[in-house]
Tab-separated table of C-alpha atoms and ligand atoms in Angstrom:
chain	number	residue	atom	x	y	z
A	1	UNK	CA	73.742	76.104	79.988
A	2	UNK	CA	72.388	73.003	78.248
A	3	UNK	CA	68.699	72.215	78.022
A	4	UNK	CA	68.685	69.865	80.996
A	5	UNK	CA	70.289	72.199	83.508
A	6	UNK	CA	68.212	74.751	85.374
A	7	UNK	CA	68.040	76.488	88.720
A	8	UNK	CA	65.250	75.951	91.235
A	9	UNK	CA	64.392	79.168	93.067
A	10	UNK	CA	62.387	78.768	96.251
A	11	UNK	CA	60.554	81.414	98.210
A	12	UNK	CA	59.472	81.304	101.803
A	13	UNK	CA	57.383	84.090	103.240
A	14	UNK	CA	55.664	85.121	100.059
A	15	UNK	CA	54.118	81.683	99.807
A	16	UNK	CA	52.070	82.717	102.852
A	17	UNK	CA	50.625	85.938	101.533
A	18	UNK	CA	47.137	84.598	100.802
A	19	UNK	CA	45.168	86.502	98.200
A	20	UNK	CA	48.113	88.753	97.279
A	21	UNK	CA	50.181	85.712	96.470
A	22	UNK	CA	50.045	86.155	92.710
A	23	UNK	CA	51.080	89.801	92.881
A	24	UNK	CA	54.011	89.004	95.185
A	25	UNK	CA	55.111	86.250	92.832
A	26	UNK	CA	54.882	88.553	89.799
A	27	UNK	CA	57.013	91.167	91.579
A	28	UNK	CA	59.546	88.496	92.434
A	29	UNK	CA	59.706	87.232	88.856
A	30	UNK	CA	60.176	90.759	87.493
A	31	UNK	CA	63.071	91.300	89.913
A	32	UNK	CA	64.582	87.939	88.992
A	33	UNK	CA	64.525	88.849	85.301
A	34	UNK	CA	66.256	92.124	86.102
A	35	UNK	CA	68.941	90.386	88.178
A	36	UNK	CA	69.559	87.743	85.528
A	37	UNK	CA	69.937	90.539	82.991
A	38	UNK	CA	69.863	88.528	79.734
A	39	UNK	CA	67.113	88.531	77.165
A	40	UNK	CA	66.000	84.916	76.890
A	41	UNK	CA	65.060	83.564	80.293
A	42	UNK	CA	62.490	80.887	80.917
A	43	UNK	CA	60.822	81.045	84.342
A	44	UNK	CA	58.173	78.433	85.068
A	45	UNK	CA	55.963	78.460	88.146
A	46	UNK	CA	55.516	75.459	90.384
A	47	UNK	CA	53.787	75.485	93.772
A	48	UNK	CA	56.316	77.112	96.152
A	49	UNK	CA	59.173	77.426	93.682
A	50	UNK	CA	60.216	78.561	90.246
A	51	UNK	CA	62.233	76.774	87.595
A	52	UNK	CA	64.677	79.089	85.850
A	53	UNK	CA	66.722	78.413	82.730
A	54	UNK	CA	68.483	80.425	80.048
A	55	UNK	CA	70.723	79.507	77.145
A	56	UNK	CA	72.884	82.590	77.752
A	57	UNK	CA	74.503	81.844	81.135
A	58	UNK	CA	76.434	79.052	82.800
A	59	UNK	CA	74.574	77.462	85.676
A	60	UNK	CA	77.060	78.875	88.233
A	61	UNK	CA	76.561	82.442	86.970
A	62	UNK	CA	72.774	82.119	86.878
A	63	UNK	CA	72.876	80.773	90.437
A	64	UNK	CA	75.090	83.671	91.543
A	65	UNK	CA	72.739	86.281	90.083
A	66	UNK	CA	69.648	84.687	91.605
A	67	UNK	CA	71.276	84.613	95.024
A	68	UNK	CA	71.138	88.425	95.028
A	69	UNK	CA	67.373	88.574	94.607
A	70	UNK	CA	65.385	89.507	97.709
A	71	UNK	CA	62.604	87.064	98.521
A	72	UNK	CA	64.334	83.833	97.499
A	73	UNK	CA	65.190	81.538	100.395
A	74	UNK	CA	66.948	78.758	98.476
A	75	UNK	CA	68.704	78.745	95.114
A	76	UNK	CA	69.400	75.285	93.874
A	77	UNK	CA	71.196	74.425	90.630
A	78	UNK	CA	69.611	71.268	89.225
A	79	UNK	CA	69.502	68.829	86.349
A	80	UNK	CA	66.096	68.069	84.864
A	81	UNK	CA	65.776	64.411	83.858
A	82	UNK	CA	63.110	62.112	82.374
A	83	UNK	CA	60.642	60.412	84.656
A	84	UNK	CA	62.590	57.231	85.499
A	85	UNK	CA	64.649	56.036	88.459
A	86	UNK	CA	67.595	55.198	86.206
A	87	UNK	CA	67.674	58.662	84.671
A	88	UNK	CA	67.697	60.200	88.161
A	89	UNK	CA	70.526	57.880	89.301
A	90	UNK	CA	72.513	58.660	86.154
A	91	UNK	CA	72.151	62.415	86.730
A	92	UNK	CA	73.220	62.076	90.391
A	93	UNK	CA	76.351	60.151	89.394
A	94	UNK	CA	77.112	62.764	86.733
A	95	UNK	CA	76.827	65.623	89.250
A	96	UNK	CA	79.020	63.831	91.810
A	97	UNK	CA	81.734	62.674	89.443
A	98	UNK	CA	83.803	65.855	89.835
A	99	UNK	CA	83.497	65.962	93.601
A	100	UNK	CA	86.913	67.082	94.880
A	101	UNK	CA	88.798	65.656	97.856
A	102	UNK	CA	88.425	62.413	99.812
A	103	UNK	CA	85.291	60.233	99.658
A	104	UNK	CA	82.433	61.945	101.497
A	105	UNK	CA	79.602	60.254	103.375
A	106	UNK	CA	76.339	60.949	101.614
A	107	UNK	CA	72.556	60.721	101.733
A	108	UNK	CA	69.884	60.839	99.059
A	109	UNK	CA	66.813	62.896	99.997
A	110	UNK	CA	63.732	62.430	97.838
A	111	UNK	CA	60.701	64.730	97.819
A	112	UNK	CA	57.644	63.734	95.845
A	113	UNK	CA	54.978	66.156	94.696
A	114	UNK	CA	52.060	64.069	93.467
A	115	UNK	CA	51.805	60.308	93.532
A	116	UNK	CA	52.314	59.490	89.881
A	117	UNK	CA	55.854	58.080	90.213
A	118	UNK	CA	55.850	54.244	90.494
A	119	UNK	CA	58.428	54.036	93.360
A	120	UNK	CA	57.989	55.387	96.867
A	121	UNK	CA	60.413	58.080	98.059
A	122	UNK	CA	62.375	55.507	100.083
A	123	UNK	CA	62.592	53.084	97.185
A	124	UNK	CA	63.838	55.782	94.817
A	125	UNK	CA	66.396	57.022	97.377
A	126	UNK	CA	67.663	53.446	97.873
A	127	UNK	CA	67.923	52.942	94.101
A	128	UNK	CA	69.967	56.103	93.568
A	129	UNK	CA	72.057	55.481	96.734
A	130	UNK	CA	72.980	51.972	95.594
A	131	UNK	CA	74.070	53.316	92.221
A	132	UNK	CA	76.323	55.944	93.866
A	133	UNK	CA	77.848	53.292	96.178
A	134	UNK	CA	78.605	51.046	93.203
A	135	UNK	CA	80.108	53.877	91.180
A	136	UNK	CA	82.276	55.602	93.833
A	137	UNK	CA	82.359	53.279	96.868
A	138	UNK	CA	81.116	56.070	99.187
A	139	UNK	CA	79.374	55.383	102.507
A	140	UNK	CA	75.765	56.301	103.266
A	141	UNK	CA	75.105	58.401	106.373
A	142	UNK	CA	71.469	59.409	106.674
A	143	UNK	CA	71.859	61.400	109.910
A	144	UNK	CA	74.755	63.794	109.213
A	145	UNK	CA	75.956	63.266	105.653
A	146	UNK	CA	78.808	65.387	104.305
A	147	UNK	CA	76.976	65.593	101.024
A	148	UNK	CA	73.251	65.450	100.261
A	149	UNK	CA	71.762	64.577	96.903
A	150	UNK	CA	68.333	66.187	96.640
A	151	UNK	CA	65.853	64.590	94.247
A	152	UNK	CA	62.561	66.372	93.629
A	153	UNK	CA	59.933	64.303	91.868
A	154	UNK	CA	57.275	66.384	90.146
A	155	UNK	CA	54.175	64.978	88.429
A	156	UNK	CA	56.035	64.563	85.122
A	157	UNK	CA	59.731	65.262	85.623
A	158	UNK	CA	62.531	64.884	88.132
A	159	UNK	CA	65.105	67.426	89.341
A	160	UNK	CA	68.409	66.290	90.817
A	161	UNK	CA	70.722	68.641	92.785
A	162	UNK	CA	73.715	68.483	95.071
A	163	UNK	CA	73.943	72.162	96.044
A	164	UNK	CA	71.248	73.874	98.036
A	165	UNK	CA	72.420	77.445	98.520
A	166	UNK	CA	70.808	80.090	100.715
A	167	UNK	CA	69.223	83.077	98.945
A	168	UNK	CA	68.840	86.585	100.385
A	169	UNK	CA	65.530	85.724	102.078
A	170	UNK	CA	63.069	88.475	102.973
A	171	UNK	CA	60.431	89.841	100.591
A	172	UNK	CA	60.642	90.864	96.925
A	173	UNK	CA	61.742	94.479	96.488
A	174	UNK	CA	58.778	96.681	95.654
A	175	UNK	CA	56.088	94.689	97.383
A	176	UNK	CA	55.868	96.686	100.622
A	177	UNK	CA	56.336	100.248	99.340
A	178	UNK	CA	58.860	102.900	98.343
A	179	UNK	CA	61.442	104.437	100.683
A	180	UNK	CA	63.847	107.365	100.522
A	181	UNK	CA	67.073	106.411	102.316
A	182	UNK	CA	69.306	109.111	103.803
A	183	UNK	CA	72.601	107.828	102.481
A	184	UNK	CA	75.779	109.242	104.007
A	185	UNK	CA	79.205	107.933	103.083
A	186	UNK	CA	79.454	105.851	106.270
A	187	UNK	CA	78.978	102.185	107.061
A	188	UNK	CA	75.504	102.365	108.561
A	189	UNK	CA	73.178	103.877	106.013
A	190	UNK	CA	73.965	101.445	103.137
A	191	UNK	CA	73.262	98.578	105.520
A	192	UNK	CA	70.002	100.271	106.535
A	193	UNK	CA	69.119	100.514	102.829
A	194	UNK	CA	69.871	96.847	102.309
A	195	UNK	CA	67.747	95.784	105.313
A	196	UNK	CA	64.879	97.936	103.993
A	197	UNK	CA	65.073	96.341	100.559
A	198	UNK	CA	65.057	92.979	102.241
A	199	UNK	CA	61.674	93.841	103.734
A	200	UNK	CA	60.349	94.654	100.275
A	201	UNK	CA	60.960	98.417	100.101
A	202	UNK	CA	62.038	99.853	96.765
A	203	UNK	CA	64.717	102.378	97.798
A	204	UNK	CA	65.741	105.750	96.430
A	205	UNK	CA	68.526	107.761	98.086
A	206	UNK	CA	69.307	111.290	99.180
A	207	UNK	CA	72.848	112.340	99.976
A	208	UNK	CA	73.683	115.693	101.609
A	209	UNK	CA	77.009	117.297	100.820
A	210	UNK	CA	78.788	120.202	102.463
A	211	UNK	CA	79.184	121.944	99.081
A	212	UNK	CA	80.325	124.593	98.471
A	213	UNK	CA	82.626	124.004	101.455
A	214	UNK	CA	83.580	120.384	100.753
A	215	UNK	CA	85.026	118.616	97.726
A	216	UNK	CA	82.978	116.104	95.695
A	217	UNK	CA	84.446	112.970	97.307
A	218	UNK	CA	81.327	112.190	99.341
A	219	UNK	CA	79.166	112.471	96.217
A	220	UNK	CA	81.321	109.893	94.452
A	221	UNK	CA	81.014	107.623	97.456
A	222	UNK	CA	77.236	107.991	97.635
A	223	UNK	CA	77.000	107.188	93.951
A	224	UNK	CA	79.299	104.186	94.302
A	225	UNK	CA	77.236	102.906	97.241
A	226	UNK	CA	73.931	103.360	95.432
A	227	UNK	CA	75.419	101.585	92.434
A	228	UNK	CA	76.694	98.712	94.557
A	229	UNK	CA	73.265	98.367	96.181
A	230	UNK	CA	71.625	98.247	92.760
A	231	UNK	CA	72.529	94.577	92.536
A	232	UNK	CA	69.737	93.961	95.055
A	233	UNK	CA	66.986	95.979	93.383
A	234	UNK	CA	66.126	97.000	89.830
A	235	UNK	CA	66.850	100.740	89.802
A	236	UNK	CA	66.992	103.754	92.051
A	237	UNK	CA	67.061	107.535	92.076
A	238	UNK	CA	69.872	109.350	93.869
A	239	UNK	CA	69.371	112.972	94.939
A	240	UNK	CA	72.463	115.009	95.724
A	241	UNK	CA	71.708	118.025	97.928
A	242	UNK	CA	74.333	120.652	98.804
A	243	UNK	CA	73.590	121.949	102.309
A	244	UNK	CA	76.842	123.695	103.209
A	245	UNK	CA	75.205	127.142	103.170
A	246	UNK	CA	72.278	125.926	105.258
A	247	UNK	CA	74.580	124.363	107.813
A	248	UNK	CA	76.602	127.548	108.050
A	249	UNK	CA	73.417	129.590	108.577
A	250	UNK	CA	72.360	127.298	111.431
A	251	UNK	CA	75.804	127.601	113.025
A	252	UNK	CA	75.790	131.390	112.831
A	253	UNK	CA	72.282	131.473	114.285
A	254	UNK	CA	73.592	130.186	117.593
A	255	UNK	CA	72.907	126.441	117.359
A	256	UNK	CA	75.980	125.754	119.562
A	257	UNK	CA	75.948	122.187	120.910
A	258	UNK	CA	72.665	121.556	119.013
A	259	UNK	CA	74.282	122.055	115.591
A	260	UNK	CA	74.348	118.349	114.681
A	261	UNK	CA	70.676	117.920	115.548
A	262	UNK	CA	69.735	121.124	113.747
A	263	UNK	CA	71.507	119.753	110.645
A	264	UNK	CA	69.683	116.422	110.938
A	265	UNK	CA	66.390	118.290	111.096
A	266	UNK	CA	67.343	120.203	107.958
A	267	UNK	CA	68.135	116.880	106.235
A	268	UNK	CA	64.767	115.434	107.230
A	269	UNK	CA	62.858	118.508	106.084
A	270	UNK	CA	64.532	118.401	102.669
A	271	UNK	CA	64.216	114.609	102.427
A	272	UNK	CA	60.526	114.826	103.202
A	273	UNK	CA	59.951	117.308	100.390
A	274	UNK	CA	61.847	115.092	97.932
A	275	UNK	CA	59.974	112.023	99.150
A	276	UNK	CA	56.581	113.672	98.590
A	277	UNK	CA	57.644	114.822	95.141
A	278	UNK	CA	58.821	111.376	94.068
A	279	UNK	CA	56.259	109.143	95.746
A	280	UNK	CA	58.392	107.708	98.550
A	281	UNK	CA	56.131	106.872	101.488
A	282	UNK	CA	58.752	106.563	104.197
A	283	UNK	CA	62.238	107.810	105.136
A	284	UNK	CA	65.034	105.456	106.269
A	285	UNK	CA	68.169	106.329	108.237
A	286	UNK	CA	71.129	104.332	109.545
A	287	UNK	CA	70.748	105.455	113.174
A	288	UNK	CA	71.532	102.984	115.938
A	289	UNK	CA	70.408	103.860	119.442
A	290	UNK	CA	73.178	105.385	121.560
A	291	UNK	CA	75.929	104.897	118.931
A	292	UNK	CA	76.944	108.556	119.004
A	293	UNK	CA	75.655	111.667	120.791
A	294	UNK	CA	73.234	112.512	117.969
A	295	UNK	CA	71.551	109.143	118.417
A	296	UNK	CA	70.302	109.369	121.987
A	297	UNK	CA	66.573	108.895	122.463
A	298	UNK	CA	66.051	112.602	123.171
A	299	UNK	CA	67.985	113.622	120.046
A	300	UNK	CA	66.253	111.117	117.787
A	301	UNK	CA	62.896	112.393	119.051
A	302	UNK	CA	63.989	116.012	118.503
A	303	UNK	CA	65.152	115.093	114.986
A	304	UNK	CA	61.883	113.388	114.071
A	305	UNK	CA	59.937	116.418	115.267
A	306	UNK	CA	61.016	118.149	112.044
A	307	UNK	CA	59.043	115.905	109.718
A	308	UNK	CA	55.628	114.256	109.424
A	309	UNK	CA	56.664	111.285	107.342
A	310	UNK	CA	57.325	107.988	109.082
A	311	UNK	CA	61.089	107.539	109.664
A	312	UNK	CA	62.314	103.938	109.806
A	313	UNK	CA	65.620	103.036	111.487
A	314	UNK	CA	66.274	99.392	110.665
A	315	UNK	CA	69.593	99.370	112.602
A	316	UNK	CA	68.236	100.810	115.835
A	317	UNK	CA	69.151	97.675	117.805
A	318	UNK	CA	72.388	96.786	116.022
A	319	UNK	CA	75.914	97.050	117.444
A	320	UNK	CA	78.575	98.733	115.301
A	321	UNK	CA	80.403	95.398	114.923
A	322	UNK	CA	77.247	93.731	113.611
A	323	UNK	CA	76.737	96.588	111.157
A	324	UNK	CA	80.341	96.340	109.927
A	325	UNK	CA	80.027	92.560	109.486
A	326	UNK	CA	76.847	93.062	107.467
A	327	UNK	CA	78.539	95.790	105.381
A	328	UNK	CA	81.255	93.277	104.500
A	329	UNK	CA	78.693	90.600	103.664
A	330	UNK	CA	76.674	92.846	101.335
A	331	UNK	CA	79.864	94.302	99.854
A	332	UNK	CA	79.489	97.972	100.761
A	333	UNK	CA	82.312	97.953	103.326
A	334	UNK	CA	85.165	98.828	100.983
A	335	UNK	CA	83.343	101.859	99.547
A	336	UNK	CA	82.293	103.155	102.974
A	337	UNK	CA	85.926	102.812	104.104
A	338	UNK	CA	87.133	105.351	101.490
A	339	UNK	CA	88.057	108.773	102.853
A	340	UNK	CA	85.716	111.722	102.299
A	341	UNK	CA	84.775	115.048	103.810
A	342	UNK	CA	81.611	114.350	105.776
A	343	UNK	CA	79.365	117.405	105.740
A	344	UNK	CA	78.116	116.522	109.247
A	345	UNK	CA	81.548	117.286	110.635
A	346	UNK	CA	81.921	120.667	108.902
A	347	UNK	CA	80.403	122.675	111.726
A	348	UNK	CA	80.632	120.126	114.518
A	349	UNK	CA	80.647	121.991	117.835
A	350	UNK	CA	83.331	121.111	120.421
A	351	UNK	CA	80.614	119.477	122.494
A	352	UNK	CA	77.478	117.808	121.057
A	353	UNK	CA	74.412	117.878	123.279
A	354	UNK	CA	72.857	114.527	124.179
A	355	UNK	CA	69.568	116.260	124.991
A	356	UNK	CA	68.502	118.798	122.377
A	357	UNK	CA	65.550	120.875	123.570
A	358	UNK	CA	62.872	121.266	120.855
A	359	UNK	CA	61.938	124.832	121.839
A	360	UNK	CA	65.574	125.952	121.633
A	361	UNK	CA	65.953	124.238	118.264
A	362	UNK	CA	62.842	126.044	117.038
A	363	UNK	CA	64.378	129.397	118.060
A	364	UNK	CA	67.607	128.669	116.179
A	365	UNK	CA	65.626	127.614	113.121
A	366	UNK	CA	63.497	130.773	113.248
A	367	UNK	CA	66.635	132.940	113.382
A	368	UNK	CA	68.193	131.037	110.479
A	369	UNK	CA	64.955	131.226	108.424
A	370	UNK	CA	64.676	127.480	108.071
A	371	UNK	CA	62.047	127.551	105.319
A	372	UNK	CA	64.377	129.595	103.130
A	373	UNK	CA	67.232	127.163	103.869
A	374	UNK	CA	65.079	124.237	102.761
A	375	UNK	CA	64.132	126.044	99.532
A	376	UNK	CA	67.764	126.977	98.894
A	377	UNK	CA	68.887	123.362	99.355
A	378	UNK	CA	66.120	122.064	97.084
A	379	UNK	CA	67.024	124.625	94.423
A	380	UNK	CA	70.577	123.244	94.354
A	381	UNK	CA	69.552	119.582	94.412
A	382	UNK	CA	70.081	117.350	91.398
A	383	UNK	CA	69.002	113.770	90.782
A	384	UNK	CA	70.129	110.894	88.674
A	385	UNK	CA	68.897	107.401	88.016
A	386	UNK	CA	71.266	104.722	89.267
A	387	UNK	CA	71.028	101.909	86.826
A	388	UNK	CA	73.980	99.707	85.994
A	389	UNK	CA	75.301	100.837	82.634
A	390	UNK	CA	73.482	104.182	82.666
A	391	UNK	CA	75.171	107.076	80.877
A	392	UNK	CA	73.621	109.540	83.347
A	393	UNK	CA	76.205	108.406	85.873
A	394	UNK	CA	78.986	110.017	83.874
A	395	UNK	CA	77.074	113.303	83.825
A	396	UNK	CA	76.718	113.238	87.582
A	397	UNK	CA	80.367	112.592	88.128
A	398	UNK	CA	81.310	115.466	85.803
A	399	UNK	CA	78.936	117.823	87.635
A	400	UNK	CA	80.397	116.791	90.957
A	401	UNK	CA	83.954	117.277	89.732
A	402	UNK	CA	83.138	120.825	88.601
A	403	UNK	CA	81.783	121.913	91.986
A	404	UNK	CA	84.018	124.661	93.338
A	405	UNK	CA	85.127	124.349	96.939
A	406	UNK	CA	84.789	127.623	98.879
A	407	UNK	CA	86.695	128.489	102.045
A	408	UNK	CA	84.428	128.435	105.100
B	501	LIG	P1	76.678	106.372	108.661
B	501	LIG	O1	77.725	105.364	108.920
B	501	LIG	O2	75.534	105.853	107.841
B	501	LIG	O3	77.231	107.681	108.158
B	501	LIG	P2	76.886	107.337	111.281
B	501	LIG	O4	77.090	106.382	112.351
B	501	LIG	O5	78.015	108.150	110.769
B	501	LIG	O6	76.093	106.680	110.074
B	501	LIG	P3	75.481	109.750	111.718
B	501	LIG	O7	76.544	110.500	111.002
B	501	LIG	O8	75.051	110.175	113.069
B	501	LIG	O9	75.747	108.214	111.853
B	501	LIG	O10	74.210	109.732	110.797
B	501	LIG	C1	73.042	109.064	111.151
B	501	LIG	C2	72.211	108.859	109.914
B	501	LIG	O11	71.827	110.126	109.359
B	501	LIG	C3	72.957	108.154	108.808
B	501	LIG	O12	72.935	106.759	108.947
B	501	LIG	C4	72.202	108.620	107.588
B	501	LIG	O13	70.995	107.895	107.421
B	501	LIG	C5	71.851	110.055	107.956
B	501	LIG	N1	72.916	110.952	107.443
B	501	LIG	C6	73.976	111.452	108.112
B	501	LIG	N2	74.738	112.206	107.287
B	501	LIG	C7	74.149	112.183	106.075
B	501	LIG	C8	74.461	112.744	104.790
B	501	LIG	N3	75.539	113.504	104.603
B	501	LIG	N4	73.635	112.486	103.769
B	501	LIG	C9	72.547	111.710	103.929
B	501	LIG	N5	72.210	111.145	105.109
B	501	LIG	C10	72.998	111.376	106.171
B	502	LIG	MG1	77.722	109.540	108.968
């Protein structure tokens, strides 16, 4: 990346956050540095946007990395030029020279911050437009151009761009709190995690396995998903909790058609304990209302009865097709599609109730000694930090591979 190229990173909502503005911006900048991932990065603040440059990355790669940062609405590769109309026109021609395909219609859009530049916005746009016409013979179309040259005039320098790419939007990760996401191997929960991050929640994960009755495949998947999601936030903790024994105890205590809900309540109880221990203020699940029998209103209410922490369900109003499309967009689809042994299905009864009755659930839990099941699960739990390049990941995968699978 040469000295004149840079990327303009614009933020929307955080510009509105009043007195907290500075703190939001600092969080955003920290996350940007993490996403860029190289040592020498220059980030300069301007009202409403940031100017990013580094000698270590090509402009396209820097742009790509910044487009994964929550809180940025627009990511715009640019050329920084001296404060003259000719320099701006020259830069525009340079950027357009490699434009592929037939001649596009174009427009020049000028934004001025401050009044120090000698030409008005219209005059500068006309100057640059005339130069482009002379050079390439293209036609101006101000209403619906195929290509827009954006020229931003600051008090002392000018930025010229032709690409204005959408960022992730939302709020910077970390600025609204810390969540513990119940991460299964399916399509929904990684999307729920992503939507939570997008609202500023720093996410950790808990994954429940059917060990010792299932193989480690679901653990690998959970790790792969957490790793994939780490491109959107700096780092995360992943707890792996074997609950096979607990699930079996619930089944043999007569849970019958309530087994799935009884298991969910066990998950929430354990998740709540982990959340308290590690400073997560809220739990997140991938439930969507009415998607399956365990997600009826009555069953969700019965599930939540097991814990005091707030449980967020960002996908509550999403259709499965919308969730799958989002999973493809955020790149978790291919991992979720891998086969595994889902612990939820281990003891699935032939018929799942759509209306679990809290008093009956309480009786099953009393017979199964639920407090002891929670302690047993926590005693078997292990955690690792998911950080791209972390050696701890190898340790986890070895542990998982050594788990012995018992017959039911
Ligand atoms: P997903 O696609 O995320 O697995 P699903 O449609 O299969 O969701 P359920 O199996 O009913 O839905 O699970 C609902 C939610 O409960 C999940 O989105 C997840 O948040 C949580 N959950 C289910 N199974 C597990 C598990 N093994 N470990 C952690 N969380 C789980
Ligand atoms: Mg599932």
